[in-house]
Short mmCIF file of C-alpha atoms and ligand atoms in Angstrom, two decimals:
data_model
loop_
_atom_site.label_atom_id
_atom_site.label_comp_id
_atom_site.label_asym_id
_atom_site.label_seq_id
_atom_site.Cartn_x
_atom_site.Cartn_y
_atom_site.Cartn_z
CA UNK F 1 92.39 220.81 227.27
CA UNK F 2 94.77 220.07 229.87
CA UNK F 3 93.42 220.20 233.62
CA UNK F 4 93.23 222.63 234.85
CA UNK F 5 94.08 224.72 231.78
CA UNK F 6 95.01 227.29 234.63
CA UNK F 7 96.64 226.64 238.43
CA UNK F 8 96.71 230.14 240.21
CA UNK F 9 99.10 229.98 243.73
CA UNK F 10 98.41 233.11 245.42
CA UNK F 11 101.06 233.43 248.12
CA UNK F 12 99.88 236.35 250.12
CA UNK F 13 102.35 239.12 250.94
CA UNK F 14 105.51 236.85 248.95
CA UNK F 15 108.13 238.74 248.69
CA UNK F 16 110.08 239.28 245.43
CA UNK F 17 113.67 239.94 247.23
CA UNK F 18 113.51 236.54 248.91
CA UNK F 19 112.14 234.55 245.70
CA UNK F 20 113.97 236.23 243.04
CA UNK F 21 117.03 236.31 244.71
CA UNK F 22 118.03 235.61 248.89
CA UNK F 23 116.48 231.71 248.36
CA UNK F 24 115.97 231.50 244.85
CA UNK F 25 118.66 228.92 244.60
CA UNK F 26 116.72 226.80 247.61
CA UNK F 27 113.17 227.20 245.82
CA UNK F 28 113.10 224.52 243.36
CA UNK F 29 109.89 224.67 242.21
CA UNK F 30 109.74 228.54 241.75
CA UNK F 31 113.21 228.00 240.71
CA UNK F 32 111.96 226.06 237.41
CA UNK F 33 108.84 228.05 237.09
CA UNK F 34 111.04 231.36 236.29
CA UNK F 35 113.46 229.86 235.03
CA UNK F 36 111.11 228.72 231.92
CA UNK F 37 108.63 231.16 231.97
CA UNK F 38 108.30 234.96 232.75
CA UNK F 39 108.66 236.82 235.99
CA UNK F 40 109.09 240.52 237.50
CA UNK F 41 107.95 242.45 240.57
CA UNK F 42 104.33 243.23 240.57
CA UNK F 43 103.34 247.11 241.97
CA UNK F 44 100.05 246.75 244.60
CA UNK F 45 97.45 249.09 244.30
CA UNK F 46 97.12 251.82 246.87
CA UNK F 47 96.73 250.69 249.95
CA UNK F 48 98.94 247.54 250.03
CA UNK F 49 96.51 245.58 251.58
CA UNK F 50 95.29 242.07 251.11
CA UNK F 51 91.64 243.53 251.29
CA UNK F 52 91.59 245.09 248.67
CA UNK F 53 94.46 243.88 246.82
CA UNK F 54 93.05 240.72 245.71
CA UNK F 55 89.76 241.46 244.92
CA UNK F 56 91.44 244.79 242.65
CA UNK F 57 93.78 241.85 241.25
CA UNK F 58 90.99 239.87 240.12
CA UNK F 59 88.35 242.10 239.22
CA UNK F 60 90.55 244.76 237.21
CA UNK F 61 89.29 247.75 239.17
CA UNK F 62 90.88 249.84 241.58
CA UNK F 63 90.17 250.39 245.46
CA UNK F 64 87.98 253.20 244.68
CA UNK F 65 85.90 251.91 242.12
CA UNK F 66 85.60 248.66 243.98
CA UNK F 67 84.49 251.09 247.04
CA UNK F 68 87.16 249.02 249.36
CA UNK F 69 89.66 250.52 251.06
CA UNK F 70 90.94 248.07 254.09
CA UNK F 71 90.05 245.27 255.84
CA UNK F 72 87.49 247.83 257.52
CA UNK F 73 85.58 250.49 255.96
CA UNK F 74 83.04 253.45 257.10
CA UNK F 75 79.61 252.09 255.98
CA UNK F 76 78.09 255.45 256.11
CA UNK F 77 79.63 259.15 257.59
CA UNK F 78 78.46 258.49 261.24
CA UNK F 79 81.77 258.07 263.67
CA UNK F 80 82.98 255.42 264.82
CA UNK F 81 81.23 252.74 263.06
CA UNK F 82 83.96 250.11 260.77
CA UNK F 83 82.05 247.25 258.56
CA UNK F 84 84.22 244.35 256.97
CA UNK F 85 84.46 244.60 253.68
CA UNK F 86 83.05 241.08 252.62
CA UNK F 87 82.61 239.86 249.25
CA UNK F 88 78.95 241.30 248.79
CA UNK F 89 80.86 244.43 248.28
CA UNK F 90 82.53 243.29 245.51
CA UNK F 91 79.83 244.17 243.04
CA UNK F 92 82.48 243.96 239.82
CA UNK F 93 82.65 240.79 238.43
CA UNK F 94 86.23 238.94 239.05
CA UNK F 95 88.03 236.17 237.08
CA UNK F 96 85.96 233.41 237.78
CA UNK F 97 82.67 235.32 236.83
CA UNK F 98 84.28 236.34 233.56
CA UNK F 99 85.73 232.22 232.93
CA UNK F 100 82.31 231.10 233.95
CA UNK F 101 80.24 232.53 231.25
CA UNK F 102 83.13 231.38 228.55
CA UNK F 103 82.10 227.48 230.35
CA UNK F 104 85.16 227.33 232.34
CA UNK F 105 84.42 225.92 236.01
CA UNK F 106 86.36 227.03 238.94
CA UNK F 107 87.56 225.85 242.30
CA UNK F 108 88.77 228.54 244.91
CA UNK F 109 89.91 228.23 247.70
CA UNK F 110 91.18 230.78 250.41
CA UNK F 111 90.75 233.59 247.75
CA UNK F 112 90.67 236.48 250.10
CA UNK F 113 87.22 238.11 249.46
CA UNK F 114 85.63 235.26 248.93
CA UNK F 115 83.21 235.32 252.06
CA UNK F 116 80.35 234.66 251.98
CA UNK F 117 81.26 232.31 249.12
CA UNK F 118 80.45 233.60 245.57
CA UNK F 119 78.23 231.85 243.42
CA UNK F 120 79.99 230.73 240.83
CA UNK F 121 80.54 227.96 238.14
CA UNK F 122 82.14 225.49 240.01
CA UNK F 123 83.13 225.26 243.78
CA UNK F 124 84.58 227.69 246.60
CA UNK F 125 85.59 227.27 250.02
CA UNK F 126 85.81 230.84 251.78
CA UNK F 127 89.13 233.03 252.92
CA UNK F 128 90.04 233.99 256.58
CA UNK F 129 87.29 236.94 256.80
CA UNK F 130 85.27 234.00 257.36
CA UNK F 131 83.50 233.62 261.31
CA UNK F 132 83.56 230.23 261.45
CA UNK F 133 84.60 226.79 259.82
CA UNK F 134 81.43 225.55 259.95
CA UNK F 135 78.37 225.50 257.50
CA UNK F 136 78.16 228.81 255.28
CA UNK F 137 81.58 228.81 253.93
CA UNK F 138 81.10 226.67 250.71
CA UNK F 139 79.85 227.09 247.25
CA UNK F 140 77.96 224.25 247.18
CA UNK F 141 77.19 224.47 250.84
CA UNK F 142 77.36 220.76 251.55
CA UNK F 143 80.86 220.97 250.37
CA UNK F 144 81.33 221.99 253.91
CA UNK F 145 80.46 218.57 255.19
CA UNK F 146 82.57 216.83 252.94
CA UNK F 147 85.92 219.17 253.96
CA UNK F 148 85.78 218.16 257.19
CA UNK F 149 86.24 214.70 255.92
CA UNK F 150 89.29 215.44 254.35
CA UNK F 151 91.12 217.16 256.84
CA UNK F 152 92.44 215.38 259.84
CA UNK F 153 90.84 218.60 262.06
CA UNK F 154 89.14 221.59 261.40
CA UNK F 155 89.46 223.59 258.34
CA UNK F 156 91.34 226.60 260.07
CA UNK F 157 90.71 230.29 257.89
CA UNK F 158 93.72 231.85 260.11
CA UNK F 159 96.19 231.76 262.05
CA UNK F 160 94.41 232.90 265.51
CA UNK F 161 96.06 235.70 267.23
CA UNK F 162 99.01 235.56 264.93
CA UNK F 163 100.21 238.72 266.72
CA UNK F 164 101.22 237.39 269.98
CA UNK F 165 104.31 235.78 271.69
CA UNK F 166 103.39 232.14 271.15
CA UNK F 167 105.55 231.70 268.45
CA UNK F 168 105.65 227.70 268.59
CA UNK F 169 102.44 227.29 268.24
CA UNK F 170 102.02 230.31 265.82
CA UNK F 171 104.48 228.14 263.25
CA UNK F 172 102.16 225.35 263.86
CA UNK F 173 99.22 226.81 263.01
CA UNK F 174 100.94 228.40 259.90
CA UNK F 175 101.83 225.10 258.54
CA UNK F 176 98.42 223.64 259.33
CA UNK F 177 97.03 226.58 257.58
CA UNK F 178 99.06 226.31 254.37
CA UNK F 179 99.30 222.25 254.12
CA UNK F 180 95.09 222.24 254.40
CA UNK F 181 94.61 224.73 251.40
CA UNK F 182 97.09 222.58 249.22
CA UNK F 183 95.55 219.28 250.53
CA UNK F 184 91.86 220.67 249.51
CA UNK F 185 93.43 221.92 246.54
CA UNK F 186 94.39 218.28 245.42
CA UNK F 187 91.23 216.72 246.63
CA UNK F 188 89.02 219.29 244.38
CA UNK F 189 91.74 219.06 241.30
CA UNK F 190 90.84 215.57 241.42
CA UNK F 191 86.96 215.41 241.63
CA UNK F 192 86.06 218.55 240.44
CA UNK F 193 88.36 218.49 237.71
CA UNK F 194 88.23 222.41 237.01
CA UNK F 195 89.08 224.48 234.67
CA UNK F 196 90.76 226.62 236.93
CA UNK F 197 92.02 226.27 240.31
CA UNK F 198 92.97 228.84 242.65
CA UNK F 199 94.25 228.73 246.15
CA UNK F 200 96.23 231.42 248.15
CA UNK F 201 97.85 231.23 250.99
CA UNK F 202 98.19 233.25 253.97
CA UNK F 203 101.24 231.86 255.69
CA UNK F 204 103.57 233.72 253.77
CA UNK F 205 101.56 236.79 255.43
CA UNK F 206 101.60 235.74 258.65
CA UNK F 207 104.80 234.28 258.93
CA UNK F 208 106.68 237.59 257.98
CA UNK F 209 104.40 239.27 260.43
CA UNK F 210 105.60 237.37 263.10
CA UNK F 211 109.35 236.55 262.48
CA UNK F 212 110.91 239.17 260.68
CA UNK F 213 112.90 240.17 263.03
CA UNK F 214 114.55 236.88 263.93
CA UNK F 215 116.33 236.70 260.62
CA UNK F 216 116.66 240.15 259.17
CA UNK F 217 119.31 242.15 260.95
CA UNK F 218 117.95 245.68 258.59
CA UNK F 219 115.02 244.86 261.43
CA UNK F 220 115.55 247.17 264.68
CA UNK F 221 114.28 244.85 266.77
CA UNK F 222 116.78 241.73 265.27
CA UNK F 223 117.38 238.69 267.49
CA UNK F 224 120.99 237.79 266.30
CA UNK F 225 121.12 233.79 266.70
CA UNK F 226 117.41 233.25 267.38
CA UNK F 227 116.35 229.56 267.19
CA UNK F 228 114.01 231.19 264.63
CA UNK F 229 116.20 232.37 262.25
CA UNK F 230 115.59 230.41 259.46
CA UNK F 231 111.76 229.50 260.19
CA UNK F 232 110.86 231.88 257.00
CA UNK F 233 113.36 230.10 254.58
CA UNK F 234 112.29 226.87 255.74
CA UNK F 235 108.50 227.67 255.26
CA UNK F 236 108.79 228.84 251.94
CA UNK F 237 111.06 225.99 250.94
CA UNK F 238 108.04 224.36 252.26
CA UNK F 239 105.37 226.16 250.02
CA UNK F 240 107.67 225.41 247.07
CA UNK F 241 107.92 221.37 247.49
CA UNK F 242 103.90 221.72 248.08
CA UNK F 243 103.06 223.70 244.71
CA UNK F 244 105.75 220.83 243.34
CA UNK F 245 103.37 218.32 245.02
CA UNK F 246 100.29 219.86 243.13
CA UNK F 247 101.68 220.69 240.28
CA UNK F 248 102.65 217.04 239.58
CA UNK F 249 99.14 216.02 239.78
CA UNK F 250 97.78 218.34 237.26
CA UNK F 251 98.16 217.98 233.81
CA UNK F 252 101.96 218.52 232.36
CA UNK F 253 100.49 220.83 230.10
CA UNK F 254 99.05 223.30 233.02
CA UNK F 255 99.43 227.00 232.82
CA UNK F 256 100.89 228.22 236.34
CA UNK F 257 100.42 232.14 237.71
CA UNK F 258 102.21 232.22 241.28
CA UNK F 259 101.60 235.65 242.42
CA UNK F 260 101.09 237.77 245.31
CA UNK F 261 99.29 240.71 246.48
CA UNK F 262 102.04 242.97 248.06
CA UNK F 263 105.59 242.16 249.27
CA UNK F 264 106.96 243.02 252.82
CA UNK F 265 109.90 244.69 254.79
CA UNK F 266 110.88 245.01 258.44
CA UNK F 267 108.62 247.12 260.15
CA UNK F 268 110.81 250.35 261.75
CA UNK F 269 108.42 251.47 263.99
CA UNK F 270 105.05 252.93 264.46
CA UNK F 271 103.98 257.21 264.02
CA UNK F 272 100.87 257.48 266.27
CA UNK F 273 98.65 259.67 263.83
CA UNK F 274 96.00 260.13 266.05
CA UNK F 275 98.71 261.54 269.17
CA UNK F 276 99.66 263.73 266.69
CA UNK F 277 96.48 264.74 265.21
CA UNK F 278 95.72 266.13 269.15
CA UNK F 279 98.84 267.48 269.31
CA UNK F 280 98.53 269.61 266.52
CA UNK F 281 94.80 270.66 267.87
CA UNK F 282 92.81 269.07 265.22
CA UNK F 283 91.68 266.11 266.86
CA UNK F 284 90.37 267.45 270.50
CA UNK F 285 88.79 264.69 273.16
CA UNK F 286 86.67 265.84 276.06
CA UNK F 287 89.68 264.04 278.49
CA UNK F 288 92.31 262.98 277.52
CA UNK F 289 93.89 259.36 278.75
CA UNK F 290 96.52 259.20 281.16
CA UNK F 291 97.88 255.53 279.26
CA UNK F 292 98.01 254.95 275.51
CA UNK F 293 95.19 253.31 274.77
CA UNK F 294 92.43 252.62 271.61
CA UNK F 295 90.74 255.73 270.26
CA UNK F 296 87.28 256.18 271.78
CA UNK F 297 84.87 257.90 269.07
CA UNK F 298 82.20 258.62 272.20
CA UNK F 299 85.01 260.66 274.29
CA UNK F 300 86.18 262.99 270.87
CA UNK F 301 84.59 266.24 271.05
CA UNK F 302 83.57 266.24 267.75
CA UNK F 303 82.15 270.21 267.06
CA UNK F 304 85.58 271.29 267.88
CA UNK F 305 87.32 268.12 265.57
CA UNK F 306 88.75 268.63 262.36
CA UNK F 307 90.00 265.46 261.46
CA UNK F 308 90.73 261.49 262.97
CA UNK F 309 92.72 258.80 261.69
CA UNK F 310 92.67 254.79 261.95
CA UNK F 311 96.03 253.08 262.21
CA UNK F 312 97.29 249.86 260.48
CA UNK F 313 100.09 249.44 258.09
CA UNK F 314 99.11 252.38 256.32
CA UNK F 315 97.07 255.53 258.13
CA UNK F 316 93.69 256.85 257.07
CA UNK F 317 93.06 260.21 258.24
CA UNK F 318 88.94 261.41 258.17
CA UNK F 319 87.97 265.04 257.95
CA UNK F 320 85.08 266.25 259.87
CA UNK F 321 83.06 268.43 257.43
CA UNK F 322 79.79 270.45 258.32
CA UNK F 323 76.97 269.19 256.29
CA UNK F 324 78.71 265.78 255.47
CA UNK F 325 79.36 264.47 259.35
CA UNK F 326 76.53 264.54 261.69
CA UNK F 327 78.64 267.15 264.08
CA UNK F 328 81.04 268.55 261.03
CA UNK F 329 83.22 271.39 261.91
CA UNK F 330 85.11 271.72 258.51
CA UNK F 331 83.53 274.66 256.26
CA UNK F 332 82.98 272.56 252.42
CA UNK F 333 84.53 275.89 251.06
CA UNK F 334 87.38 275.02 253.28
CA UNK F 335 88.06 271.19 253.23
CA UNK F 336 90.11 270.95 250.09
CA UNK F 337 92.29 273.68 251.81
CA UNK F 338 92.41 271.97 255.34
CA UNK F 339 93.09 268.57 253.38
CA UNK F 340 96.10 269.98 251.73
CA UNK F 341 97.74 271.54 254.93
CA UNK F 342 97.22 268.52 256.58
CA UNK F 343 99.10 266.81 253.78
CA UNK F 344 101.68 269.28 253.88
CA UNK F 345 102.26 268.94 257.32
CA UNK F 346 102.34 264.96 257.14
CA UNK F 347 104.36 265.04 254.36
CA UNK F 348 107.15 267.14 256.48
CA UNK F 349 106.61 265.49 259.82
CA UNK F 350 110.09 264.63 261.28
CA UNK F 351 111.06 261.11 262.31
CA UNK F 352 112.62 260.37 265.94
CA UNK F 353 116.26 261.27 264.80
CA UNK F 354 114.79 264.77 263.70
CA UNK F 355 115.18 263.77 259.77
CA UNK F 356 111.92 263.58 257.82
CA UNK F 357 110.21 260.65 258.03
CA UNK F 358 109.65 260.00 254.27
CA UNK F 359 105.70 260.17 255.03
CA UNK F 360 103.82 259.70 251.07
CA UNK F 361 100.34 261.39 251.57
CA UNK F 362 97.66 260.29 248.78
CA UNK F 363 93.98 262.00 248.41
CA UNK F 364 91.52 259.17 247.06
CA UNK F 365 90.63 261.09 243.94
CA UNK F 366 94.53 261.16 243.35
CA UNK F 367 95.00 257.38 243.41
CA UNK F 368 91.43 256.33 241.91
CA UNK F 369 89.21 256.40 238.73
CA UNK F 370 86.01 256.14 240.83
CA UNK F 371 85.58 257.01 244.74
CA UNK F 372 82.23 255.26 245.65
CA UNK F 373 81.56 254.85 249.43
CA UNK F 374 83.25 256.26 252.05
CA UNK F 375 87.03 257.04 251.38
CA UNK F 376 89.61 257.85 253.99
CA UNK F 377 90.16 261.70 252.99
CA UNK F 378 93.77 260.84 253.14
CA UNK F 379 95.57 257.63 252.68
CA UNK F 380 99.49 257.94 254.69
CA UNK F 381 102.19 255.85 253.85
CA UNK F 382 104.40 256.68 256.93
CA UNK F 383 108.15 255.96 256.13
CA UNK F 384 106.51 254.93 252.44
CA UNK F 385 105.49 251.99 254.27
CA UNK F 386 108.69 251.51 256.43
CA UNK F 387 106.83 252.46 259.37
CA UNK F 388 103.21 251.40 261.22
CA UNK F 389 100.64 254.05 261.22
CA UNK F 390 99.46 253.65 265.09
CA UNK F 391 95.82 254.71 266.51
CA UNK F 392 96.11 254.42 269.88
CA UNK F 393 95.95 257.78 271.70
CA UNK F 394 96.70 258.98 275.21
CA UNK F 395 100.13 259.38 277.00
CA UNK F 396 103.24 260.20 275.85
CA UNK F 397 105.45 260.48 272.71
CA UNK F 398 104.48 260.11 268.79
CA UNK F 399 106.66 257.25 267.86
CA UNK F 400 106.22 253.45 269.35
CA UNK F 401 109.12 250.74 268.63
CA UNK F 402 106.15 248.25 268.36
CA UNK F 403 102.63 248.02 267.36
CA UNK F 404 99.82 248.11 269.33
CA UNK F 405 97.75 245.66 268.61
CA UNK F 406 99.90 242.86 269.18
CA UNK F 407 103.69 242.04 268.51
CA UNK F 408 104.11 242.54 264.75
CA UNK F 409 107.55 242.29 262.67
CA UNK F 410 106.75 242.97 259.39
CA UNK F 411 105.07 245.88 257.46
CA UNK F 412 103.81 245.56 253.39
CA UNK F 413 105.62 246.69 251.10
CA UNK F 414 104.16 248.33 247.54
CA UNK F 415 105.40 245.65 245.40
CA UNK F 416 104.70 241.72 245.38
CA UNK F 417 105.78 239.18 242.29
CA UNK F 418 104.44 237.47 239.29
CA UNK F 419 105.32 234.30 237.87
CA UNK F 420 104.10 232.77 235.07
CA UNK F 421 104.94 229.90 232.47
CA UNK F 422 102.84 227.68 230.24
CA UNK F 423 104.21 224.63 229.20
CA UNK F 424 102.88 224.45 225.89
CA UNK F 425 104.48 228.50 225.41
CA UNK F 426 107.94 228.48 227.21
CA UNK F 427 109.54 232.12 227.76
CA UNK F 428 112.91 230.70 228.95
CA UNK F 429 112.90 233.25 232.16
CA UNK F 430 111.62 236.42 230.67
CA UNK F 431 111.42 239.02 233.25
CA UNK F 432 108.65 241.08 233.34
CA UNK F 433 109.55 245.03 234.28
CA UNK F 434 106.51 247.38 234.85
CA UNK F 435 103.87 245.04 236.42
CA UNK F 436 101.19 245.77 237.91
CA UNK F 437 98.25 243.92 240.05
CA UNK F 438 95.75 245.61 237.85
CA UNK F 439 97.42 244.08 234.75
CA UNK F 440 96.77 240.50 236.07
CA UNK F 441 92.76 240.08 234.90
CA UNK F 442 93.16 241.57 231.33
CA UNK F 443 96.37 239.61 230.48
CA UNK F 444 94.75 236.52 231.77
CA UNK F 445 90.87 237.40 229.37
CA UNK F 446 93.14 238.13 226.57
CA UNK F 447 95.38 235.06 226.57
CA UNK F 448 92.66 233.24 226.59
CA UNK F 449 90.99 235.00 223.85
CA UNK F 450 88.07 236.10 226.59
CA UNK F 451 86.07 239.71 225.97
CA UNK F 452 87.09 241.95 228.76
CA UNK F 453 85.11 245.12 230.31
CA UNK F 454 86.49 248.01 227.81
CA UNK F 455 87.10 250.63 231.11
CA UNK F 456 89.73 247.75 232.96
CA UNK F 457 92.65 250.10 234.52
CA UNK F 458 94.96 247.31 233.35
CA UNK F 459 97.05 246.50 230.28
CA UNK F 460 97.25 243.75 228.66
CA UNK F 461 100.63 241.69 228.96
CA UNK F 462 101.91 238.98 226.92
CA UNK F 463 102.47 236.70 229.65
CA UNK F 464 103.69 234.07 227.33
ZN1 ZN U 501 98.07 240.42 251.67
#
């Protein structure tokens, strides 16, 4: 068996416009890859987020079954409360569980979802949800020790503040970020010798999120001649020569999935949901601030509340029902009705220019097999995904050129890629129409002539 008989490079948020086509000629390594094996845009579940994405990727199971449906999720129905959604909630078991009890050992690294570490066959070093770089973040946990001595500083999970204006050092941290994962991934490739190894990286995220704009002139906010115009080519011309680096020291006979968990696009602007929620009486505070600022559950007068949403790149919008919130106004014999004119309304909310907005308004029992936990009642795409969904409330005016939590170019966008190619089982550039994230686990079982769970949302796809 060659090793690793699998090399997984999950390039968070990589965008299939830019690989399969604006730099494809400049990517050599990705070049080769789909140029011998299969490729095709890969859909995202619903939301388009990294947490969930991955862990739906890799476990088969959509948001709602996994009970995951941000970065940040209700715990239980009182307000205001968020909880990270770590990788105790994962309770479905994900690739590596499934190639451990065939024998295969693992080595992750960066997987988002992956803290705390899991406790699988083989080795893991945590994602960015992590606190800290010190002990705790390892599977074994004296692997910790032993990073440290591979790294020429600290193992960095993220890029810190990645939405400010300190874009030098921003880039710097981006490349530390990204040449650290591949660096561990060659160090464990070598001693661990696994059967699969598996490292994303979050530069690709965090680069788009803060540059965008100084390249893409479909961005409103476009810096014509910025001295950071081509600082997204050049990084993932970067990423390319360092999966060219690893993939020389694996085995020539190394099956290679690059793949990534959404793509992006320029973000337009921002719709403040929860401005609008007060404007159209549904969301009432006992005073109302003078200056934008974050939503304050304690100041929301919550018997006269119907509803309250939570901004990011897509909108979550909570209903306040009597009998399932502690101060619920909503009748139960009337919440599917107020749910579906708040929908209506959403859908048909007009844009600055007076033009609808393009807003795509999903219930949770719409999008998912299973809702377990706490579901937003409504998921928003606003501008299907073109535009921020906003929080902040307070002030003037329902539209924001920025966000506001920090300077941020880049929104996701429903679709990332897939690339695949086995040396032993060329495809000679096949591409791959119809993909989607939740076909990734039972392609992979089946290739390998694995048993998979018989309820997996997924098909299988001959990947080669
Ligand atoms: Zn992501």
């Amino acid at each position: 068996m060659p090793i690793p008989r699998l090399l997984i490079v999950g390039l968070d948020c990589a965008e299939p416009a830019l690989v399969f086509e604006r730099w494809r000629q400049e990517l050599p390594t990705l070049g080769r890859l789909i140029a011998a094996g299969s490729w095709g845009p890969l859909e995202s579940c619903v939301p388009a987020i990294t947490v969930p994405a991955w862990s739906c990727m890799l476990s088969g199971r959509d948001p709602g079954e996994l009970g995951i449906y941000g970065f940040r999720n209700r715990p239980d129905r009182s307000y205001g409360r968020m909880a990270v959604a770590d990788s105790s909630t994962v309770r479905q078991p994900r690739l590596w569980d499934h190639l451990g009890t065939a024998g295969w050992r693992s080595a992750l690294i960066g997987v988002p979802g992956t803290y705390p570490p899991p406790r699988l066959h083989g080795v893991a070093v945590s994602c960015f949800l992590a606190p800290g770089p010190g002990a705790g973040i390892t599977h074994p946990p004296e692997l910790a020790a032993e990073l440290r001595g591979w790294l020429d500083a600290d193992y960095l999970l993220d890029v810190p503040d990645f939405r400010s204006e300190e874009k030098g050092r921003i880039l710097r941290d981006i490349y530390t970020l990204c040449d650290q994962r591949f660096i561990l991934a060659e160090r464990l490739l070598e001693r661990e010798q696994p059967d699969l190894l598996m490292l994303v990286d979050m530069g690709t995220d965090r680069i788009h999120h803060a540059f965008w704009k100084q390249f893409d002139p479909a961005h409103p906010g476009f810096v014509p001649g910025s001295p950071y115009a081509d600082v997204i080519r050049n990084y993932y011309r970067h990423v390319d020569a360092r999966i060219g680096t690893l993939l020389a020291r694996c085995d020539p006979d190394t099956a290679v999935l690059v793949v990534s968990d959404h793509g992006a696009r320029p973000m337009l602007g921002g719709l403040r949901l929860n401005q609008w929620l007060l404007q159209t009486g549904r969301l009432v505070l006992r005073s109302v601030p003078q200056a934008p600022g974050p939503l304050d559950h304690s100041a929301i007068d919550w018997p006269r509340t119907i509803a309250w949403g939570a901004g990011g790149y897509y909108g979550r919008i909570f209903l306040n029902v009597r009998g399932r919130e502690p101060e619920g106004l909503i009748a139960p014999e009337a919440y599917e009705a107020e749910r579906a004119a708040l929908a209506a309304d959403l859908t048909a909310l007009p844009g600055p220019d007076g033009a609808p907005l393009g807003n795509r308004v999903f219930t949770p029992q719409q999008l998912y097999r299973k809702v377990r936990g706490v579901a937003p009642d409504l998921l928003v795409y606003v501008g299907d995904l073109g535009w921020r969904a906003i929080g902040s409330i307070g002030g003037e005016g329902l539209f924001t050129p920025d966000n506001d939590t920090g300077p941020d170019d880049a929104n996701h966008a429903q679709h990332g890629l897939l690339i695949f190619h086995d040396p032993a089982r060329p495809t000679g550039g096949r591409r791959l129409d119809g993909l989607s994230l939740y076909d990734v686990l039972p392609s992979l079982l089946a290739r390998y002539g694995l048993p998979a769970p018989p309820d997996l949302r997924g098909r299988i796809v001959e990947l080669s």
